[in-house]
Amino acid sequence: MDSQVAQYVPVLMLIGLAVLITGGMMVVSVLLGKRGRRTTIKDTAYECGMLPVGAGNTRLSVKFHLVAMLFILFDIEVVFLYPWAVVFKRMLAHPDTANLIFFAMLSFLGVLFVGYLYALKKKAFDWTH
Amino acid sequence: MMNWFNNLSPTSQFVLFSALKVVPAVLVMLFIVAYIVLVERRLCAFIQDRVGPNRAGPLGLLQPMADAVKAFLKEDFMPAHVRPVYYWLAPALVMIPSLLTLAVIPFGSQLGSQKMVVADLNVGILYTFGIVSLGVYGIVLAGYAANSKYPFMGGIRASAQMISYEVAMGLSVIPLFLLVGDLNLSTVIGDQTHGLFSWLVFRQPLAFAIFLCAAFAETNRTPFDLPEAEQELAGGYNVEYSSMKFALFFMGEYANMIAASAMMVTLFFGGWTLPFFGLDQPAATVLGGLVHIGIFLAKLLVLLVLFIWVRWMWPRFRYDQLMNLGWKGLVPLALANIVVTATWLWLKS
């Protein structure tokens, strides 16, 4: 049972157990919890004891969306770097592939670094801008 | 007894052993979660020259039980203005991923013939990063579900912070895998068994510094606890939650802290190994296996105390400082570390 697919059996068991424990705790809390009365004031959104003003979902700065987009760009870069990191040592040991693996990723990182500099110059990382 | 066991097919034996590892692993994790809360409260108290909770049982050791009973018995109230489905889903989505991260972490060498890791996956760290990313959904969803201003702001802040530092975290460990050449965490530990200075924290100190920063930000701990900044947000994404659902967020945060510490022990501090007395080789006896588990837990505890200690040594960052540190500090630093490490290995070959 050393195959990799079999190794996911315990992962599935762990998922099952985690769902069971979490769900169980929520259900037990509903069953055991005190039954309270529902009042109008209890149903209002919490704003430090004042009556809520306006809608619950306030408008938010466009900066947050910018961060999300930058995250996608750079996270994809990270994803590409992992397979490279794994084979790096093995390909480096072989004289035919040593330069290939090194310069291939160096150029990839170079292109991305230019992109990073562009974002930096456009002040995409400046929160107060 | 042994006859009965030997008569089982290899598949049933495998499933049985897996269950015997999964269940105790989760129970130990929940036990540590319960008691690290107590350790934090006592330690905070000592740092602030207070006494801390010491009434429930000797030295306050029964405090976690008292807290659990309280959380279960409190009114499970759902305000009328929330979005019900997401409101129920969010605490579970915080808690479940934080329990799943421990699957790939080798918490000991072996007991008998069994490797002390729940699932010895060859993708190792990729699994962890995948699961850790899921944790963001719970917090964002909690903010959205509450349909109220403070939780909403807390959820949005948390998502921006966590995804920013996830990039730095993902980049920071790549130099380690350049050195080791494998993503499997058991192999990573095996690579750190050539004396104390083969621990990756000494071979890659910069990577460790970046990973540590990112781990604090990912787990929303001070100095990066902006999602729940009490003074500004009155508690952040969990404001509208009560009873056990609130406690699940709380436990999820501590479970994440434990998972992050366990990752650091495995990646940088040699996992279950110690470079003396031959403790860096897989154990041949049951006692040796237990000693290895003890070493792992001891290292884990040291890092957890570090998490708690830092909370009282550092003030909170401002949001622009947080973003500057993440995007202009850690990300380029991690990239530079990758290029330097790769170049060094290339020159050496």
Short mmCIF file of C-alpha atoms in Angstrom, two decimals:
data_model
loop_
_atom_site.label_atom_id
_atom_site.label_comp_id
_atom_site.label_asym_id
_atom_site.label_seq_id
_atom_site.Cartn_x
_atom_site.Cartn_y
_atom_site.Cartn_z
CA MET A 1 0.00 0.00 0.00
CA ASP A 2 2.83 2.40 -0.76
CA SER A 3 1.27 3.95 -3.82
CA GLN A 4 0.53 7.66 -3.66
CA VAL A 5 -3.20 7.25 -4.30
CA ALA A 6 -3.47 5.08 -1.18
CA GLN A 7 -1.84 7.86 0.82
CA TYR A 8 -4.94 9.97 0.22
CA VAL A 9 -7.11 7.49 2.13
CA PRO A 10 -5.97 8.87 5.51
CA VAL A 11 -6.46 12.39 4.15
CA LEU A 12 -10.08 11.52 3.36
CA MET A 13 -10.46 10.01 6.83
CA LEU A 14 -9.05 13.20 8.32
CA ILE A 15 -11.49 15.32 6.30
CA GLY A 16 -14.35 13.14 7.52
CA LEU A 17 -13.23 13.43 11.12
CA ALA A 18 -12.70 17.21 10.89
CA VAL A 19 -16.19 17.69 9.41
CA LEU A 20 -17.66 15.40 12.06
CA ILE A 21 -15.99 17.22 14.96
CA THR A 22 -16.82 20.70 13.67
CA GLY A 23 -20.40 19.82 12.75
CA GLY A 24 -20.84 17.95 16.02
CA MET A 25 -19.73 20.92 18.05
CA MET A 26 -22.16 23.22 16.24
CA VAL A 27 -25.08 20.80 16.65
CA VAL A 28 -24.35 20.14 20.34
CA SER A 29 -24.19 23.87 20.94
CA VAL A 30 -27.65 24.29 19.37
CA LEU A 31 -29.05 21.44 21.49
CA LEU A 32 -27.48 22.46 24.80
CA GLY A 33 -27.47 26.23 24.36
CA LYS A 34 -29.77 28.43 26.37
CA ARG A 35 -33.04 29.31 24.65
CA GLY A 36 -33.31 33.06 24.58
CA ARG A 37 -36.04 35.46 23.59
CA ARG A 38 -35.85 37.24 20.26
CA THR A 39 -36.22 41.00 20.59
CA THR A 40 -36.06 43.71 17.96
CA ILE A 41 -33.00 45.33 19.46
CA LYS A 42 -31.18 41.99 19.68
CA ASP A 43 -31.71 41.52 15.96
CA THR A 44 -29.97 44.74 14.96
CA ALA A 45 -26.40 44.75 13.68
CA TYR A 46 -23.79 45.47 16.35
CA GLU A 47 -22.34 48.96 16.02
CA CYS A 48 -21.01 49.54 19.54
CA GLY A 49 -24.48 49.92 21.02
CA MET A 50 -25.68 52.61 18.60
CA LEU A 51 -28.49 51.95 16.13
CA PRO A 52 -26.95 50.82 12.82
CA VAL A 53 -26.53 53.47 10.14
CA GLY A 54 -27.04 52.56 6.47
CA ALA A 55 -26.51 49.20 4.79
CA GLY A 56 -24.44 46.38 6.29
CA ASN A 57 -22.12 46.10 3.33
CA THR A 58 -20.28 49.39 3.12
CA ARG A 59 -18.40 50.45 0.04
CA LEU A 60 -14.76 49.50 0.15
CA SER A 61 -11.59 50.88 -1.33
CA VAL A 62 -10.71 49.73 -4.85
CA LYS A 63 -7.24 48.98 -3.43
CA PHE A 64 -8.54 45.69 -2.08
CA HIS A 65 -9.45 44.53 -5.59
CA LEU A 66 -6.03 45.62 -6.83
CA VAL A 67 -4.38 43.49 -4.15
CA ALA A 68 -6.51 40.52 -5.20
CA MET A 69 -5.39 40.91 -8.83
CA LEU A 70 -1.73 41.24 -7.86
CA PHE A 71 -2.12 38.13 -5.71
CA ILE A 72 -3.34 36.07 -8.66
CA LEU A 73 -0.40 37.21 -10.82
CA PHE A 74 2.25 36.46 -8.22
CA ASP A 75 0.68 33.29 -6.91
CA ILE A 76 0.74 31.81 -10.40
CA GLU A 77 4.44 32.67 -10.46
CA VAL A 78 4.88 30.78 -7.20
CA VAL A 79 3.03 27.78 -8.63
CA PHE A 80 5.41 27.70 -11.62
CA LEU A 81 8.43 27.94 -9.35
CA TYR A 82 7.62 24.80 -7.33
CA PRO A 83 8.09 22.19 -10.07
CA TRP A 84 11.25 24.00 -11.10
CA ALA A 85 12.61 23.89 -7.55
CA VAL A 86 11.96 20.14 -7.33
CA VAL A 87 13.84 19.18 -10.50
CA PHE A 88 16.53 21.87 -10.12
CA LYS A 89 19.05 19.79 -8.17
CA ARG A 90 18.68 16.72 -10.38
CA MET A 91 19.01 18.66 -13.65
CA LEU A 92 21.91 20.67 -12.27
CA ALA A 93 23.83 17.46 -11.54
CA HIS A 94 23.69 16.60 -15.24
CA PRO A 95 26.07 18.75 -17.36
CA ASP A 96 23.72 18.79 -20.40
CA THR A 97 20.78 20.28 -18.54
CA ALA A 98 22.53 22.39 -15.88
CA ASN A 99 22.58 25.63 -17.86
CA LEU A 100 19.12 25.02 -19.34
CA ILE A 101 17.34 24.73 -15.97
CA PHE A 102 19.22 27.68 -14.51
CA PHE A 103 18.82 30.22 -17.30
CA ALA A 104 15.27 29.17 -18.20
CA MET A 105 14.00 30.14 -14.78
CA LEU A 106 16.31 33.14 -14.54
CA SER A 107 14.70 34.60 -17.67
CA PHE A 108 11.21 33.78 -16.35
CA LEU A 109 11.98 35.53 -13.06
CA GLY A 110 13.53 38.42 -15.00
CA VAL A 111 10.34 38.98 -17.02
CA LEU A 112 8.26 38.83 -13.86
CA PHE A 113 10.61 41.19 -12.08
CA VAL A 114 10.09 43.76 -14.84
CA GLY A 115 6.36 43.34 -14.20
CA TYR A 116 6.95 43.85 -10.51
CA LEU A 117 8.92 47.04 -11.18
CA TYR A 118 6.09 48.28 -13.43
CA ALA A 119 3.53 47.69 -10.67
CA LEU A 120 5.86 49.42 -8.23
CA LYS A 121 6.28 52.42 -10.55
CA LYS A 122 2.49 52.62 -11.08
CA LYS A 123 2.21 52.80 -7.27
CA ALA A 124 0.06 49.66 -7.15
CA PHE A 125 1.71 48.68 -3.88
CA ASP A 126 1.26 52.11 -2.27
CA TRP A 127 -1.70 51.81 0.05
CA THR A 128 -1.95 55.53 0.85
CA HIS A 129 -1.61 56.71 -2.75
CA MET B 1 -5.28 -10.91 19.05
CA MET B 2 -2.23 -10.93 16.73
CA ASN B 3 -3.72 -13.85 14.79
CA TRP B 4 -6.86 -11.90 14.16
CA PHE B 5 -4.77 -8.97 12.99
CA ASN B 6 -2.53 -11.01 10.70
CA ASN B 7 -5.58 -12.57 9.06
CA LEU B 8 -6.73 -9.16 7.84
CA SER B 9 -5.96 -8.23 4.26
CA PRO B 10 -3.17 -5.63 3.73
CA THR B 11 -5.83 -3.12 2.71
CA SER B 12 -7.76 -3.52 5.96
CA GLN B 13 -4.51 -3.31 7.94
CA PHE B 14 -3.62 -0.10 6.14
CA VAL B 15 -7.04 1.41 6.81
CA LEU B 16 -6.87 0.33 10.46
CA PHE B 17 -3.42 1.82 10.97
CA SER B 18 -4.49 5.03 9.22
CA ALA B 19 -7.46 5.35 11.58
CA LEU B 20 -5.15 4.67 14.53
CA LYS B 21 -3.00 7.60 13.40
CA VAL B 22 -5.74 10.03 12.32
CA VAL B 23 -7.87 9.88 15.45
CA PRO B 24 -5.10 10.40 18.05
CA ALA B 25 -3.47 13.08 15.87
CA VAL B 26 -6.70 15.10 15.79
CA LEU B 27 -7.33 14.53 19.50
CA VAL B 28 -3.81 15.67 20.42
CA MET B 29 -4.25 18.70 18.17
CA LEU B 30 -7.52 19.64 19.92
CA PHE B 31 -5.86 19.05 23.31
CA ILE B 32 -3.00 21.40 22.40
CA VAL B 33 -5.53 23.97 21.13
CA ALA B 34 -7.36 23.84 24.47
CA TYR B 35 -4.23 24.14 26.55
CA ILE B 36 -2.34 26.67 24.43
CA VAL B 37 -5.22 29.06 25.14
CA LEU B 38 -4.60 28.55 28.85
CA VAL B 39 -0.82 28.91 28.37
CA GLU B 40 -1.42 32.13 26.46
CA ARG B 41 -3.68 33.55 29.16
CA ARG B 42 -1.27 32.61 31.97
CA LEU B 43 1.76 33.88 30.06
CA CYS B 44 0.04 37.15 29.14
CA ALA B 45 -0.83 37.56 32.79
CA PHE B 46 2.77 37.05 33.90
CA ILE B 47 4.08 39.49 31.29
CA GLN B 48 1.55 42.10 32.42
CA ASP B 49 2.18 41.40 36.11
CA ARG B 50 -1.27 39.85 36.65
CA VAL B 51 -2.21 36.41 37.99
CA GLY B 52 -4.32 35.04 35.14
CA PRO B 53 -6.95 32.27 35.35
CA ASN B 54 -5.96 30.10 38.36
CA ARG B 55 -9.32 29.21 39.94
CA ALA B 56 -10.59 26.21 37.96
CA GLY B 57 -8.57 23.27 39.27
CA PRO B 58 -4.93 23.33 40.39
CA LEU B 59 -3.02 26.15 38.62
CA GLY B 60 -6.14 26.76 36.54
CA LEU B 61 -5.60 23.50 34.65
CA LEU B 62 -9.34 22.84 34.33
CA GLN B 63 -9.94 26.26 32.74
CA PRO B 64 -10.23 24.86 29.16
CA MET B 65 -13.02 22.52 30.34
CA ALA B 66 -14.82 25.39 32.01
CA ASP B 67 -14.49 27.48 28.83
CA ALA B 68 -15.82 24.62 26.69
CA VAL B 69 -18.84 24.08 28.95
CA LYS B 70 -19.54 27.79 28.85
CA ALA B 71 -19.28 27.95 25.04
CA PHE B 72 -21.69 25.01 24.68
CA LEU B 73 -24.27 26.34 27.13
CA LYS B 74 -24.43 29.92 25.80
CA GLU B 75 -27.41 30.94 23.72
CA ASP B 76 -26.80 30.05 20.08
CA PHE B 77 -28.23 33.24 18.64
CA MET B 78 -28.49 34.08 14.95
CA PRO B 79 -29.45 37.73 14.38
CA ALA B 80 -32.19 38.37 11.81
CA HIS B 81 -30.06 40.49 9.48
CA VAL B 82 -27.42 37.84 8.67
CA ARG B 83 -27.22 35.59 5.59
CA PRO B 84 -28.06 32.23 7.25
CA VAL B 85 -26.34 29.68 4.99
CA TYR B 86 -23.00 31.50 4.97
CA TYR B 87 -23.40 32.34 8.64
CA TRP B 88 -23.40 28.61 9.45
CA LEU B 89 -20.77 27.71 6.89
CA ALA B 90 -18.13 30.26 7.89
CA PRO B 91 -17.06 28.92 11.32
CA ALA B 92 -16.82 25.40 9.90
CA LEU B 93 -14.72 26.67 6.99
CA VAL B 94 -12.28 28.24 9.43
CA MET B 95 -12.03 25.21 11.70
CA ILE B 96 -11.90 22.34 9.16
CA PRO B 97 -8.88 23.48 7.08
CA SER B 98 -6.92 24.25 10.22
CA LEU B 99 -7.36 20.62 11.32
CA LEU B 100 -6.49 19.30 7.85
CA THR B 101 -3.04 20.90 7.69
CA LEU B 102 -1.59 18.36 10.09
CA ALA B 103 -2.05 15.51 7.60
CA VAL B 104 1.37 15.81 5.94
CA ILE B 105 3.46 16.81 8.96
CA PRO B 106 5.74 14.03 10.24
CA PHE B 107 5.26 14.25 14.01
CA GLY B 108 7.65 11.39 14.81
CA SER B 109 9.89 8.86 13.08
CA GLN B 110 8.12 5.52 13.53
CA LEU B 111 6.39 3.33 16.05
CA GLY B 112 6.98 -0.29 15.14
CA SER B 113 6.79 -0.38 11.35
CA GLN B 114 4.45 2.59 11.02
CA LYS B 115 5.77 5.97 9.86
CA MET B 116 4.48 8.67 12.20
CA VAL B 117 2.82 10.82 9.57
CA VAL B 118 -0.87 10.73 8.73
CA ALA B 119 -0.33 10.85 4.96
CA ASP B 120 3.17 10.66 3.46
CA LEU B 121 2.27 12.63 0.33
CA ASN B 122 4.93 13.34 -2.29
CA VAL B 123 3.39 16.78 -2.91
CA GLY B 124 3.89 17.54 0.81
CA ILE B 125 4.09 21.29 1.16
CA LEU B 126 1.81 21.96 -1.83
CA TYR B 127 -0.99 20.19 0.05
CA THR B 128 -0.36 22.41 3.07
CA PHE B 129 -0.41 25.62 1.06
CA GLY B 130 -3.57 24.50 -0.71
CA ILE B 131 -5.33 23.83 2.59
CA VAL B 132 -4.03 27.01 4.24
CA SER B 133 -5.45 29.05 1.34
CA LEU B 134 -8.89 27.60 2.06
CA GLY B 135 -8.78 29.21 5.50
CA VAL B 136 -9.23 32.63 3.89
CA TYR B 137 -12.69 31.64 2.62
CA GLY B 138 -14.01 31.06 6.13
CA ILE B 139 -12.99 34.51 7.32
CA VAL B 140 -14.19 36.35 4.21
CA LEU B 141 -17.46 34.46 4.32
CA ALA B 142 -17.90 35.29 8.02
CA GLY B 143 -17.51 38.98 7.19
CA TYR B 144 -19.96 38.74 4.30
CA ALA B 145 -22.48 36.58 6.15
CA ALA B 146 -22.76 38.96 9.11
CA ASN B 147 -24.18 41.73 6.88
CA SER B 148 -22.87 44.30 9.33
CA LYS B 149 -20.12 46.91 9.02
CA TYR B 150 -17.42 45.81 11.47
CA PRO B 151 -17.36 42.16 10.43
CA PHE B 152 -17.43 43.18 6.78
CA MET B 153 -14.40 45.45 7.15
CA GLY B 154 -12.64 42.78 9.22
CA GLY B 155 -13.29 40.11 6.59
CA ILE B 156 -12.09 42.30 3.72
CA ARG B 157 -8.97 43.34 5.61
CA ALA B 158 -8.23 39.74 6.51
CA SER B 159 -8.55 38.55 2.92
CA ALA B 160 -6.21 41.25 1.55
CA GLN B 161 -3.69 40.60 4.31
CA MET B 162 -3.74 36.82 4.01
CA ILE B 163 -3.42 36.68 0.24
CA SER B 164 -0.60 39.25 0.31
CA TYR B 165 1.46 37.28 2.78
CA GLU B 166 0.63 33.97 1.13
CA VAL B 167 2.73 35.10 -1.85
CA ALA B 168 5.67 35.87 0.44
CA MET B 169 5.20 32.59 2.30
CA GLY B 170 5.07 30.53 -0.89
CA LEU B 171 8.18 32.24 -2.28
CA SER B 172 10.16 32.03 0.97
CA VAL B 173 10.31 28.22 1.07
CA ILE B 174 11.41 27.69 -2.55
CA PRO B 175 15.14 28.00 -1.66
CA LEU B 176 14.65 25.10 0.77
CA PHE B 177 13.37 22.90 -2.01
CA LEU B 178 16.23 23.99 -4.26
CA LEU B 179 18.56 22.61 -1.58
CA VAL B 180 16.53 19.48 -0.79
CA GLY B 181 15.15 18.65 -4.23
CA ASP B 182 11.88 17.14 -2.99
CA LEU B 183 8.53 18.44 -1.72
CA ASN B 184 7.94 15.48 0.60
CA LEU B 185 8.31 16.65 4.20
CA SER B 186 9.89 13.40 5.43
CA THR B 187 12.64 13.93 2.84
CA VAL B 188 13.03 17.53 4.02
CA ILE B 189 13.61 16.24 7.56
CA GLY B 190 15.99 13.58 6.27
CA ASP B 191 18.06 16.35 4.70
CA GLN B 192 18.49 18.01 8.10
CA THR B 193 20.08 15.05 9.89
CA HIS B 194 23.75 15.91 9.25
CA GLY B 195 24.44 17.77 12.49
CA LEU B 196 22.93 20.87 14.03
CA PHE B 197 24.06 23.18 11.25
CA SER B 198 22.32 21.13 8.61
CA TRP B 199 19.03 22.44 10.02
CA LEU B 200 17.59 24.62 7.30
CA VAL B 201 17.21 27.55 9.68
CA PHE B 202 21.03 27.84 9.63
CA ARG B 203 21.37 27.16 5.91
CA GLN B 204 18.52 29.53 4.95
CA PRO B 205 18.13 32.11 7.76
CA LEU B 206 16.53 34.67 5.43
CA ALA B 207 13.92 32.17 4.28
CA PHE B 208 13.08 31.46 7.91
CA ALA B 209 12.75 35.18 8.75
CA ILE B 210 10.34 35.70 5.83
CA PHE B 211 8.37 32.56 6.64
CA LEU B 212 8.06 33.59 10.29
CA CYS B 213 6.74 37.06 9.36
CA ALA B 214 4.29 35.55 6.89
CA ALA B 215 3.16 32.96 9.45
CA PHE B 216 2.30 35.71 11.93
CA ALA B 217 0.32 37.53 9.24
CA GLU B 218 -1.43 34.36 8.01
CA THR B 219 -2.61 33.47 11.51
CA ASN B 220 -3.75 37.06 12.23
CA ARG B 221 -1.48 37.33 15.25
CA THR B 222 -0.02 40.56 16.62
CA PRO B 223 1.68 42.57 15.11
CA PHE B 224 -0.54 41.70 12.12
CA ASP B 225 -3.90 41.33 13.90
CA LEU B 226 -5.62 44.04 11.85
CA PRO B 227 -8.60 41.85 10.90
CA GLU B 228 -9.64 41.78 14.54
CA ALA B 229 -8.19 45.08 15.75
CA GLU B 230 -10.37 45.58 18.81
CA GLN B 231 -9.97 49.34 19.01
CA GLU B 232 -11.08 49.88 15.41
CA LEU B 233 -13.35 46.98 14.57
CA ALA B 234 -14.64 45.80 17.95
CA GLY B 235 -13.42 42.28 17.17
CA GLY B 236 -13.63 42.06 13.38
CA TYR B 237 -15.22 39.23 11.40
CA ASN B 238 -16.62 37.40 14.45
CA VAL B 239 -18.60 40.31 15.97
CA GLU B 240 -22.03 38.91 15.08
CA TYR B 241 -21.21 35.38 16.29
CA SER B 242 -21.99 33.89 19.67
CA SER B 243 -21.69 30.61 21.56
CA MET B 244 -19.83 27.68 19.95
CA LYS B 245 -19.73 29.33 16.53
CA PHE B 246 -17.62 32.11 18.03
CA ALA B 247 -15.48 29.54 19.83
CA LEU B 248 -14.85 27.77 16.50
CA PHE B 249 -13.23 30.92 15.06
CA PHE B 250 -11.15 31.16 18.19
CA MET B 251 -10.09 27.51 18.06
CA GLY B 252 -9.45 27.78 14.33
CA GLU B 253 -7.02 30.64 14.93
CA TYR B 254 -5.10 28.65 17.52
CA ALA B 255 -5.15 25.51 15.39
CA ASN B 256 -3.69 27.59 12.55
CA MET B 257 -0.99 28.82 14.89
CA ILE B 258 -0.14 25.22 15.81
CA ALA B 259 -0.12 24.20 12.15
CA ALA B 260 2.19 27.11 11.26
CA SER B 261 4.53 26.22 14.14
CA ALA B 262 4.51 22.56 13.11
CA MET B 263 5.42 23.60 9.55
CA MET B 264 8.31 25.69 10.86
CA VAL B 265 9.56 22.84 13.06
CA THR B 266 9.47 20.51 10.07
CA LEU B 267 10.94 22.86 7.49
CA PHE B 268 13.55 24.72 9.50
CA PHE B 269 14.22 22.98 12.81
CA GLY B 270 14.72 19.36 11.77
CA GLY B 271 11.28 18.05 12.71
CA TRP B 272 11.45 15.17 15.18
CA THR B 273 15.26 14.95 15.07
CA LEU B 274 17.93 16.12 17.48
CA PRO B 275 21.56 16.10 16.37
CA PHE B 276 22.76 14.28 19.52
CA PHE B 277 22.63 10.70 20.83
CA GLY B 278 21.71 9.32 17.42
CA LEU B 279 18.24 10.82 17.73
CA ASP B 280 18.37 11.90 14.09
CA GLN B 281 17.80 8.36 12.79
CA PRO B 282 14.37 6.66 12.61
CA ALA B 283 13.67 4.94 15.91
CA ALA B 284 14.17 1.18 16.18
CA THR B 285 12.26 0.77 19.45
CA VAL B 286 8.85 1.93 20.62
CA LEU B 287 10.49 4.03 23.33
CA GLY B 288 12.69 5.75 20.74
CA GLY B 289 9.58 6.48 18.66
CA LEU B 290 7.88 8.07 21.66
CA VAL B 291 11.00 10.15 22.38
CA HIS B 292 10.89 11.46 18.81
CA ILE B 293 7.24 12.48 19.21
CA GLY B 294 8.22 14.20 22.47
CA ILE B 295 11.03 16.11 20.74
CA PHE B 296 8.62 17.26 18.04
CA LEU B 297 6.07 18.45 20.62
CA ALA B 298 8.80 20.24 22.63
CA LYS B 299 10.00 22.15 19.55
CA LEU B 300 6.38 22.95 18.72
CA LEU B 301 5.82 24.36 22.20
CA VAL B 302 8.89 26.63 21.94
CA LEU B 303 7.55 28.19 18.73
CA LEU B 304 4.04 28.54 20.16
CA VAL B 305 5.46 30.40 23.16
CA LEU B 306 7.29 32.65 20.69
CA PHE B 307 3.94 33.46 19.04
CA ILE B 308 2.47 34.39 22.43
CA TRP B 309 5.52 36.31 23.58
CA VAL B 310 5.65 38.48 20.45
CA ARG B 311 2.05 39.52 21.07
CA TRP B 312 3.18 41.53 24.10
CA MET B 313 6.42 42.85 22.61
CA TRP B 314 5.16 44.43 19.38
CA PRO B 315 2.47 47.04 18.73
CA ARG B 316 0.10 46.54 15.80
CA PHE B 317 1.13 47.70 12.32
CA ARG B 318 -0.87 50.26 10.38
CA TYR B 319 -2.56 48.85 7.28
CA ASP B 320 -0.29 50.69 4.82
CA GLN B 321 2.77 49.52 6.77
CA LEU B 322 1.46 45.97 6.58
CA MET B 323 1.03 46.17 2.80
CA ASN B 324 4.41 47.87 2.35
CA LEU B 325 6.18 45.19 4.37
CA GLY B 326 4.45 42.42 2.43
CA TRP B 327 4.74 43.64 -1.14
CA LYS B 328 7.79 45.91 -1.05
CA GLY B 329 9.77 44.09 1.64
CA LEU B 330 9.14 40.38 1.85
CA VAL B 331 8.23 39.56 -1.77
CA PRO B 332 11.36 41.09 -3.41
CA LEU B 333 13.51 39.74 -0.58
CA ALA B 334 12.14 36.23 -1.10
CA LEU B 335 12.69 36.53 -4.90
CA ALA B 336 16.27 37.69 -4.32
CA ASN B 337 16.83 34.76 -1.98
CA ILE B 338 15.64 32.35 -4.67
CA VAL B 339 17.93 33.85 -7.31
CA VAL B 340 20.95 33.94 -4.98
CA THR B 341 20.43 30.35 -3.84
CA ALA B 342 19.92 29.10 -7.39
CA THR B 343 23.00 30.99 -8.64
CA TRP B 344 25.12 29.64 -5.80
CA LEU B 345 24.04 26.06 -6.53
CA TRP B 346 24.68 26.60 -10.25
CA LEU B 347 28.18 28.00 -9.65
CA LYS B 348 28.95 25.09 -7.33
CA SER B 349 27.87 22.42 -9.82
#
